[in-house]
Short mmCIF file of C-alpha atoms and ligand atoms in Angstrom, two decimals:
data_model
loop_
_atom_site.label_atom_id
_atom_site.label_comp_id
_atom_site.label_asym_id
_atom_site.label_seq_id
_atom_site.Cartn_x
_atom_site.Cartn_y
_atom_site.Cartn_z
CA UNK A 1 0.00 0.00 0.00
CA UNK A 2 2.71 2.45 1.02
CA UNK A 3 4.77 1.60 -2.03
CA UNK A 4 1.79 2.30 -4.23
CA UNK A 5 1.10 5.62 -2.58
CA UNK A 6 4.60 6.84 -3.36
CA UNK A 7 3.80 6.62 -7.05
CA UNK A 8 0.62 8.66 -6.95
CA UNK A 9 0.99 12.30 -8.04
CA UNK A 10 1.00 14.80 -5.17
CA UNK A 11 -2.41 16.32 -5.94
CA UNK A 12 -4.11 12.95 -6.14
CA UNK A 13 -2.40 11.75 -2.99
CA UNK A 14 -3.51 14.81 -1.07
CA UNK A 15 -7.01 14.45 -2.48
CA UNK A 16 -7.13 10.94 -1.04
CA UNK A 17 -5.66 12.06 2.27
CA UNK A 18 -8.33 14.71 2.63
CA UNK A 19 -11.21 12.52 1.52
CA UNK A 20 -13.62 12.01 4.45
CA UNK A 21 -13.61 8.39 5.60
CA UNK A 22 -16.75 8.39 7.77
CA UNK A 23 -20.19 10.01 7.72
CA UNK A 24 -19.22 12.38 10.57
CA UNK A 25 -16.30 13.70 8.55
CA UNK A 26 -18.44 14.35 5.49
CA UNK A 27 -19.59 17.90 6.10
CA UNK A 28 -22.94 19.23 4.78
CA UNK A 29 -25.33 17.64 2.23
CA UNK A 30 -27.39 16.62 5.28
CA UNK A 31 -30.51 15.49 3.48
CA UNK A 32 -28.54 13.24 1.10
CA UNK A 33 -26.64 11.71 4.00
CA UNK A 34 -29.83 10.99 5.93
CA UNK A 35 -31.51 9.38 2.93
CA UNK A 36 -28.46 7.29 2.17
CA UNK A 37 -28.14 6.05 5.71
CA UNK A 38 -31.76 4.84 5.68
CA UNK A 39 -31.38 3.24 2.27
CA UNK A 40 -28.21 1.42 3.30
CA UNK A 41 -29.44 0.30 6.70
CA UNK A 42 -32.73 -1.00 5.29
CA UNK A 43 -30.87 -2.97 2.63
CA UNK A 44 -28.46 -4.33 5.23
CA UNK A 45 -31.35 -5.48 7.41
CA UNK A 46 -32.90 -7.28 4.47
CA UNK A 47 -29.49 -8.78 3.80
CA UNK A 48 -29.47 -7.44 0.28
CA UNK A 49 -27.20 -5.00 -1.56
CA UNK A 50 -28.61 -1.46 -1.74
CA UNK A 51 -30.44 -0.41 -4.89
CA UNK A 52 -28.63 1.64 -7.54
CA UNK A 53 -27.83 5.26 -6.74
CA UNK A 54 -27.06 8.29 -8.92
CA UNK A 55 -25.35 11.51 -7.77
CA UNK A 56 -25.27 14.63 -9.89
CA UNK A 57 -23.99 18.17 -9.59
CA UNK A 58 -20.95 20.31 -10.46
CA UNK A 59 -17.44 18.85 -10.06
CA UNK A 60 -15.72 18.84 -6.69
CA UNK A 61 -18.86 18.73 -4.52
CA UNK A 62 -18.23 15.25 -3.12
CA UNK A 63 -19.90 12.68 -5.41
CA UNK A 64 -16.92 10.31 -5.59
CA UNK A 65 -16.37 10.73 -1.87
CA UNK A 66 -19.96 9.59 -1.21
CA UNK A 67 -19.43 6.47 -3.32
CA UNK A 68 -16.32 5.59 -1.27
CA UNK A 69 -18.17 6.32 1.95
CA UNK A 70 -21.02 4.03 1.01
CA UNK A 71 -18.53 1.21 0.44
CA UNK A 72 -16.62 1.93 3.63
CA UNK A 73 -19.64 2.26 5.87
CA UNK A 74 -21.22 -0.95 4.56
CA UNK A 75 -17.95 -2.88 4.46
CA UNK A 76 -18.31 -3.63 0.75
CA UNK A 77 -15.65 -3.71 -1.94
CA UNK A 78 -15.76 -0.93 -4.51
CA UNK A 79 -14.67 -1.16 -8.14
CA UNK A 80 -14.08 2.19 -9.79
CA UNK A 81 -14.46 3.05 -13.45
CA UNK A 82 -15.86 5.79 -15.65
CA UNK A 83 -18.13 6.26 -18.67
CA UNK A 84 -15.31 6.92 -21.16
CA UNK A 85 -13.24 3.98 -19.82
CA UNK A 86 -15.99 1.48 -20.71
CA UNK A 87 -15.57 1.65 -24.46
CA UNK A 88 -17.05 -1.68 -25.49
CA UNK A 89 -19.76 -4.02 -24.28
CA UNK A 90 -16.97 -6.49 -23.50
CA UNK A 91 -15.38 -4.01 -21.05
CA UNK A 92 -18.62 -3.78 -19.10
CA UNK A 93 -19.14 -7.54 -19.26
CA UNK A 94 -15.72 -8.18 -17.81
CA UNK A 95 -16.28 -5.73 -14.94
CA UNK A 96 -19.70 -7.14 -14.08
CA UNK A 97 -18.78 -10.82 -14.30
CA UNK A 98 -15.78 -10.26 -12.03
CA UNK A 99 -17.84 -8.75 -9.21
CA UNK A 100 -18.27 -10.60 -5.93
CA UNK A 101 -21.76 -10.68 -4.42
CA UNK A 102 -22.61 -7.37 -2.77
CA UNK A 103 -19.82 -5.40 -4.44
CA UNK A 104 -20.27 -1.77 -5.37
CA UNK A 105 -19.36 -0.54 -8.83
CA UNK A 106 -18.78 3.18 -9.20
CA UNK A 107 -19.13 4.68 -12.68
CA UNK A 108 -18.02 8.32 -12.83
CA UNK A 109 -19.11 10.52 -15.75
CA UNK A 110 -21.86 8.06 -16.60
CA UNK A 111 -23.26 10.50 -19.19
CA UNK A 112 -20.31 9.55 -21.40
CA UNK A 113 -21.29 5.89 -21.63
CA UNK A 114 -21.97 4.87 -25.21
CA UNK A 115 -25.43 3.70 -26.30
CA UNK A 116 -24.46 0.08 -26.89
CA UNK A 117 -22.95 -0.28 -23.46
CA UNK A 118 -25.98 1.46 -21.97
CA UNK A 119 -28.33 -1.10 -23.57
CA UNK A 120 -26.43 -3.91 -21.86
CA UNK A 121 -26.41 -2.07 -18.56
CA UNK A 122 -30.24 -1.86 -18.37
CA UNK A 123 -30.98 -5.59 -17.82
CA UNK A 124 -27.89 -5.86 -15.60
CA UNK A 125 -29.24 -3.13 -13.31
CA UNK A 126 -32.84 -4.25 -13.42
CA UNK A 127 -32.73 -8.03 -13.41
CA UNK A 128 -29.12 -8.84 -12.61
CA UNK A 129 -28.49 -10.52 -15.95
CA UNK A 130 -26.04 -9.94 -18.73
CA UNK A 131 -27.24 -10.47 -22.30
CA UNK A 132 -24.35 -11.28 -24.57
CA UNK A 133 -24.59 -11.83 -28.31
CA UNK A 134 -22.32 -14.55 -29.59
CA UNK A 135 -21.45 -14.86 -33.26
CA UNK A 136 -22.53 -12.70 -36.17
CA UNK A 137 -25.30 -12.65 -38.80
CA UNK A 138 -27.98 -15.35 -38.92
CA UNK A 139 -26.08 -17.69 -36.62
CA UNK A 140 -25.80 -15.08 -33.87
CA UNK A 141 -27.45 -15.99 -30.61
CA UNK A 142 -27.92 -14.38 -27.27
CA UNK A 143 -26.84 -15.99 -24.06
CA UNK A 144 -27.85 -14.76 -20.68
CA UNK A 145 -25.53 -14.82 -17.69
CA UNK A 146 -26.67 -14.37 -14.11
CA UNK A 147 -24.67 -11.73 -12.32
CA UNK A 148 -23.83 -11.58 -8.64
CA UNK A 149 -26.05 -9.02 -6.86
CA UNK A 150 -24.37 -5.61 -6.89
CA UNK A 151 -25.02 -1.92 -6.30
CA UNK A 152 -24.23 0.56 -9.03
CA UNK A 153 -23.30 4.02 -7.79
CA UNK A 154 -22.92 6.52 -10.61
CA UNK A 155 -22.03 10.19 -10.85
CA UNK A 156 -22.53 12.84 -13.49
CA UNK A 157 -22.03 16.55 -13.91
CA UNK A 158 -24.54 16.56 -16.80
CA UNK A 159 -27.82 14.99 -15.69
CA UNK A 160 -29.60 16.41 -18.75
CA UNK A 161 -27.49 14.19 -21.01
CA UNK A 162 -28.68 11.01 -19.31
CA UNK A 163 -31.43 9.17 -21.14
CA UNK A 164 -34.74 8.79 -19.29
CA UNK A 165 -34.53 4.96 -19.31
CA UNK A 166 -31.09 5.04 -17.70
CA UNK A 167 -32.13 7.57 -15.10
CA UNK A 168 -35.20 5.54 -14.16
CA UNK A 169 -33.08 2.52 -13.33
CA UNK A 170 -31.51 4.20 -10.33
CA UNK A 171 -34.20 2.83 -8.09
CA UNK A 172 -32.29 3.63 -4.89
CA UNK A 173 -32.43 7.34 -5.62
CA UNK A 174 -31.20 10.20 -7.76
CA UNK A 175 -29.49 12.79 -5.57
CA UNK A 176 -28.50 16.32 -6.51
CA UNK A 177 -25.49 17.68 -4.64
CA UNK A 178 -25.87 21.32 -3.69
CA UNK A 179 -23.21 23.99 -3.37
CA UNK A 180 -22.03 24.26 0.24
CA UNK A 181 -22.59 27.31 2.39
CA UNK A 182 -19.68 29.40 3.68
CA UNK A 183 -19.88 27.93 7.16
CA UNK A 184 -19.60 24.38 5.84
CA UNK A 185 -16.68 25.34 3.61
CA UNK A 186 -14.96 26.89 6.65
CA UNK A 187 -15.35 23.61 8.52
CA UNK A 188 -13.91 21.70 5.57
CA UNK A 189 -10.90 24.04 5.38
CA UNK A 190 -10.36 23.72 9.13
CA UNK A 191 -10.45 19.94 8.89
CA UNK A 192 -8.06 19.85 5.91
CA UNK A 193 -5.63 22.25 7.59
CA UNK A 194 -5.54 19.98 10.63
CA UNK A 195 -4.87 16.87 8.54
CA UNK A 196 -2.13 18.58 6.52
CA UNK A 197 -0.61 20.26 9.59
CA UNK A 198 -1.19 23.77 8.20
CA UNK A 199 -1.28 26.62 10.67
CA UNK A 200 -3.98 29.03 9.51
CA UNK A 201 -5.96 31.51 11.58
CA UNK A 202 -9.70 32.13 11.53
CA UNK A 203 -9.34 35.21 9.28
CA UNK A 204 -7.42 33.15 6.73
CA UNK A 205 -9.99 30.36 6.73
CA UNK A 206 -12.74 32.92 6.35
CA UNK A 207 -11.04 34.57 3.38
CA UNK A 208 -10.48 31.25 1.55
CA UNK A 209 -14.09 30.21 2.23
CA UNK A 210 -15.41 33.43 0.67
CA UNK A 211 -13.64 32.69 -2.60
CA UNK A 212 -13.86 28.90 -2.78
CA UNK A 213 -16.86 28.72 -5.13
CA UNK A 214 -18.85 26.93 -2.38
CA UNK A 215 -16.90 23.83 -3.47
CA UNK A 216 -14.79 21.58 -1.19
CA UNK A 217 -12.25 20.65 -3.87
CA UNK A 218 -11.59 24.32 -4.64
CA UNK A 219 -11.34 25.13 -0.93
CA UNK A 220 -8.70 22.41 -0.45
CA UNK A 221 -6.82 23.55 -3.54
CA UNK A 222 -6.76 27.17 -2.37
CA UNK A 223 -5.65 26.12 1.10
CA UNK A 224 -2.65 24.29 -0.36
CA UNK A 225 -1.70 27.17 -2.67
CA UNK A 226 -1.97 29.67 0.21
CA UNK A 227 0.21 27.41 2.36
CA UNK A 228 2.85 27.43 -0.42
CA UNK A 229 2.69 31.22 -0.65
CA UNK A 230 3.03 31.66 3.11
CA UNK A 231 5.94 29.21 3.20
CA UNK A 232 7.89 30.87 0.37
CA UNK A 233 7.28 34.40 1.65
CA UNK A 234 7.84 33.31 5.27
CA UNK A 235 4.52 34.75 6.37
CA UNK A 236 1.80 33.65 8.77
CA UNK A 237 -1.21 32.21 7.02
CA UNK A 238 -3.74 34.91 7.83
CA UNK A 239 -6.36 36.96 5.99
CA UNK A 240 -3.76 39.22 4.36
CA UNK A 241 -1.58 36.36 3.12
CA UNK A 242 -4.63 34.56 1.70
CA UNK A 243 -5.65 37.76 -0.04
CA UNK A 244 -2.19 38.10 -1.63
CA UNK A 245 -1.91 34.42 -2.59
CA UNK A 246 -5.34 34.21 -4.20
CA UNK A 247 -4.97 37.54 -5.98
CA UNK A 248 -1.77 36.20 -7.49
CA UNK A 249 -3.79 33.23 -8.79
CA UNK A 250 -6.22 35.67 -10.40
CA UNK A 251 -9.05 34.81 -8.03
CA UNK A 252 -11.17 37.84 -7.17
CA UNK A 253 -13.24 38.55 -4.06
CA UNK A 254 -16.27 36.66 -5.43
CA UNK A 255 -14.10 33.63 -6.21
CA UNK A 256 -14.16 34.25 -9.96
CA UNK A 257 -11.15 33.15 -11.99
CA UNK A 258 -9.87 34.80 -15.14
CA UNK A 259 -11.96 32.48 -17.33
CA UNK A 260 -15.16 33.13 -15.34
CA UNK A 261 -14.66 36.87 -15.77
CA UNK A 262 -13.85 36.39 -19.41
CA UNK A 263 -17.18 34.64 -20.04
CA UNK A 264 -19.07 37.53 -18.42
CA UNK A 265 -16.95 40.11 -20.22
CA UNK A 266 -17.61 38.54 -23.62
CA UNK A 267 -21.37 38.44 -22.99
CA UNK A 268 -21.35 42.09 -21.94
CA UNK A 269 -18.86 43.55 -24.42
CA UNK A 270 -19.58 41.56 -27.55
CA UNK A 271 -23.24 40.66 -27.15
CA UNK A 272 -24.73 43.61 -25.29
CA UNK A 273 -25.27 41.51 -22.16
CA UNK A 274 -27.13 38.70 -23.97
CA UNK A 275 -29.15 36.65 -24.51
CA UNK A 276 -26.46 34.69 -26.29
CA UNK A 277 -26.12 30.98 -27.00
CA UNK A 278 -23.64 28.70 -25.28
CA UNK A 279 -21.82 27.75 -28.49
CA UNK A 280 -21.32 31.41 -29.37
CA UNK A 281 -19.86 32.13 -25.93
CA UNK A 282 -17.58 29.10 -26.28
CA UNK A 283 -16.32 30.28 -29.68
CA UNK A 284 -15.74 33.82 -28.46
CA UNK A 285 -13.86 32.77 -25.31
CA UNK A 286 -12.02 29.75 -26.75
CA UNK A 287 -13.35 27.65 -23.87
CA UNK A 288 -14.88 24.20 -24.29
CA UNK A 289 -18.68 24.30 -24.25
CA UNK A 290 -18.68 21.51 -21.67
CA UNK A 291 -16.32 23.46 -19.36
CA UNK A 292 -18.59 26.49 -19.52
CA UNK A 293 -21.69 24.42 -18.88
CA UNK A 294 -20.26 22.18 -16.15
CA UNK A 295 -17.81 24.41 -14.31
CA UNK A 296 -18.21 28.11 -15.11
CA UNK A 297 -21.94 28.56 -15.49
CA UNK A 298 -23.30 26.81 -12.36
CA UNK A 299 -21.18 29.05 -10.14
CA UNK A 300 -22.01 32.25 -12.01
CA UNK A 301 -25.70 31.39 -11.74
CA UNK A 302 -25.33 30.53 -8.05
CA UNK A 303 -23.70 33.94 -7.50
CA UNK A 304 -26.50 35.68 -9.39
CA UNK A 305 -24.14 36.97 -12.10
CA UNK A 306 -25.69 35.04 -14.97
CA UNK A 307 -29.15 33.89 -15.94
CA UNK A 308 -30.19 31.09 -18.25
CA UNK A 309 -33.17 31.99 -20.39
CA UNK A 310 -34.79 30.02 -23.22
CA UNK A 311 -33.08 32.41 -25.68
CA UNK A 312 -29.61 32.13 -24.17
CA UNK A 313 -27.39 33.40 -21.37
CA UNK A 314 -27.86 36.88 -19.94
CA UNK A 315 -25.44 38.85 -17.74
CA UNK A 316 -27.22 40.33 -14.72
CA UNK A 317 -26.91 43.81 -13.25
CA UNK A 318 -24.68 42.28 -10.58
CA UNK A 319 -22.27 41.10 -13.28
CA UNK A 320 -22.10 44.63 -14.74
CA UNK A 321 -21.45 46.03 -11.28
CA UNK A 322 -18.83 43.43 -10.43
CA UNK A 323 -16.86 44.05 -13.61
CA UNK A 324 -17.47 47.82 -13.44
CA UNK A 325 -19.39 48.09 -16.69
CA UNK A 326 -22.30 50.47 -17.16
CA UNK A 327 -25.57 48.59 -17.62
CA UNK A 328 -27.27 49.41 -20.96
CA UNK A 329 -30.54 50.19 -19.14
CA UNK A 330 -28.65 52.68 -17.03
CA UNK A 331 -27.18 54.28 -20.15
CA UNK A 332 -30.57 54.46 -21.84
CA UNK A 333 -31.89 56.15 -18.78
CA UNK A 334 -29.06 58.67 -18.93
CA UNK A 335 -29.62 59.29 -22.64
CA UNK A 336 -33.28 59.88 -22.06
CA UNK A 337 -32.42 62.43 -19.45
CA UNK A 338 -30.03 64.22 -21.80
CA UNK A 339 -32.55 64.49 -24.65
P1 LIG B 401 -16.72 15.01 -7.18
O1 LIG B 401 -16.69 13.51 -7.31
O2 LIG B 401 -18.10 15.55 -6.93
O3 LIG B 401 -16.02 15.72 -8.29
P2 LIG B 401 -15.00 14.51 -4.91
O4 LIG B 401 -15.81 13.52 -4.15
O5 LIG B 401 -13.83 13.98 -5.67
O6 LIG B 401 -15.91 15.41 -5.85
O7 LIG B 401 -14.50 15.62 -3.84
C1 LIG B 401 -13.32 16.37 -4.02
C2 LIG B 401 -12.60 16.54 -2.70
O8 LIG B 401 -13.32 17.47 -1.89
C3 LIG B 401 -12.49 15.27 -1.86
O9 LIG B 401 -11.28 14.61 -2.02
C4 LIG B 401 -12.60 15.76 -0.43
O10 LIG B 401 -11.30 16.03 0.06
C5 LIG B 401 -13.34 17.05 -0.54
N1 LIG B 401 -14.75 16.92 -0.12
C6 LIG B 401 -15.81 16.72 -0.93
N2 LIG B 401 -16.96 16.71 -0.23
C7 LIG B 401 -16.62 16.91 1.06
C8 LIG B 401 -17.38 17.02 2.27
N3 LIG B 401 -18.72 16.96 2.26
N4 LIG B 401 -16.71 17.21 3.43
C9 LIG B 401 -15.35 17.31 3.43
N5 LIG B 401 -14.59 17.24 2.32
C10 LIG B 401 -15.20 17.04 1.15
#
């Protein structure tokens, strides 16, 4: 185990070190935790693996962590894979036929599963069987294999891309992870600082929490970068040091990065504040559409800087204020006054 850990990149290793290993350490998402505990205990009492579970929400909110927690708290083995890693039906077949009874299989980015694999997954989830076609053409025949009982836990950042039939097979529940509040993020930073042996005062924690996009992964990342800054500049890790370190990373007081600001700027400067379509924004900012939709947009919406309308994205008054642009309505008003 130790040998293996030496080979994992620093970021990944730290991510694993900081990953909560018990329900009490998993901060926030109270309603999801309560529902999961009931689901798992009821299944345990019936001596049956829990039904399949789907988590969705922006990256870094704790979906993978929940999958690991479910395995740990129920004493089950967990096999980890992802939508893009299961390229062929054979890949899925080999994962499923190698499960032991009661195992958990975690599929991250399940929206990227291809249609053929998805078709094979349905009967596996619903009836615990694997339909495999052997041979080609008229002599092809289907054989059916019984699978050991298992629980599928899946995660996605793009629930809208999941087909209705796939979604409906998560009979244990479909759970949406919410952004955390500042208090929860402060607790997470405090816990991480303790684990990593980082000396940070309350003001420092507070300042990171304000800019951490309400997201645990971002909070942990900022904490580590601020620690580096404090170490190199031989400073205490307080509010001022955090301010300097995060400013250097281009993170502003609302937690926006350069690319977040760029998206808003493009909407305001090039498209009169919107509405403008996602693909147009992507082309104008040279960002991937998926990055804008999965990472940038949810936070801007949460902060009230952007709105999604049926005709496209619109920058709000708050976005104009934050970036110090005059709102067109304000200008019109001024013009009217002049005439
Ligand atoms: P996702 O799968 O949603 O992208 P992860 O489960 O990988 O997110 O979480 C990223 C990191 O954030 C974890 O390694 C963990 O350190 C931290 N984290 C996530 N959720 C929590 C939580 N509720 N409490 C404490 N730390 C958390």
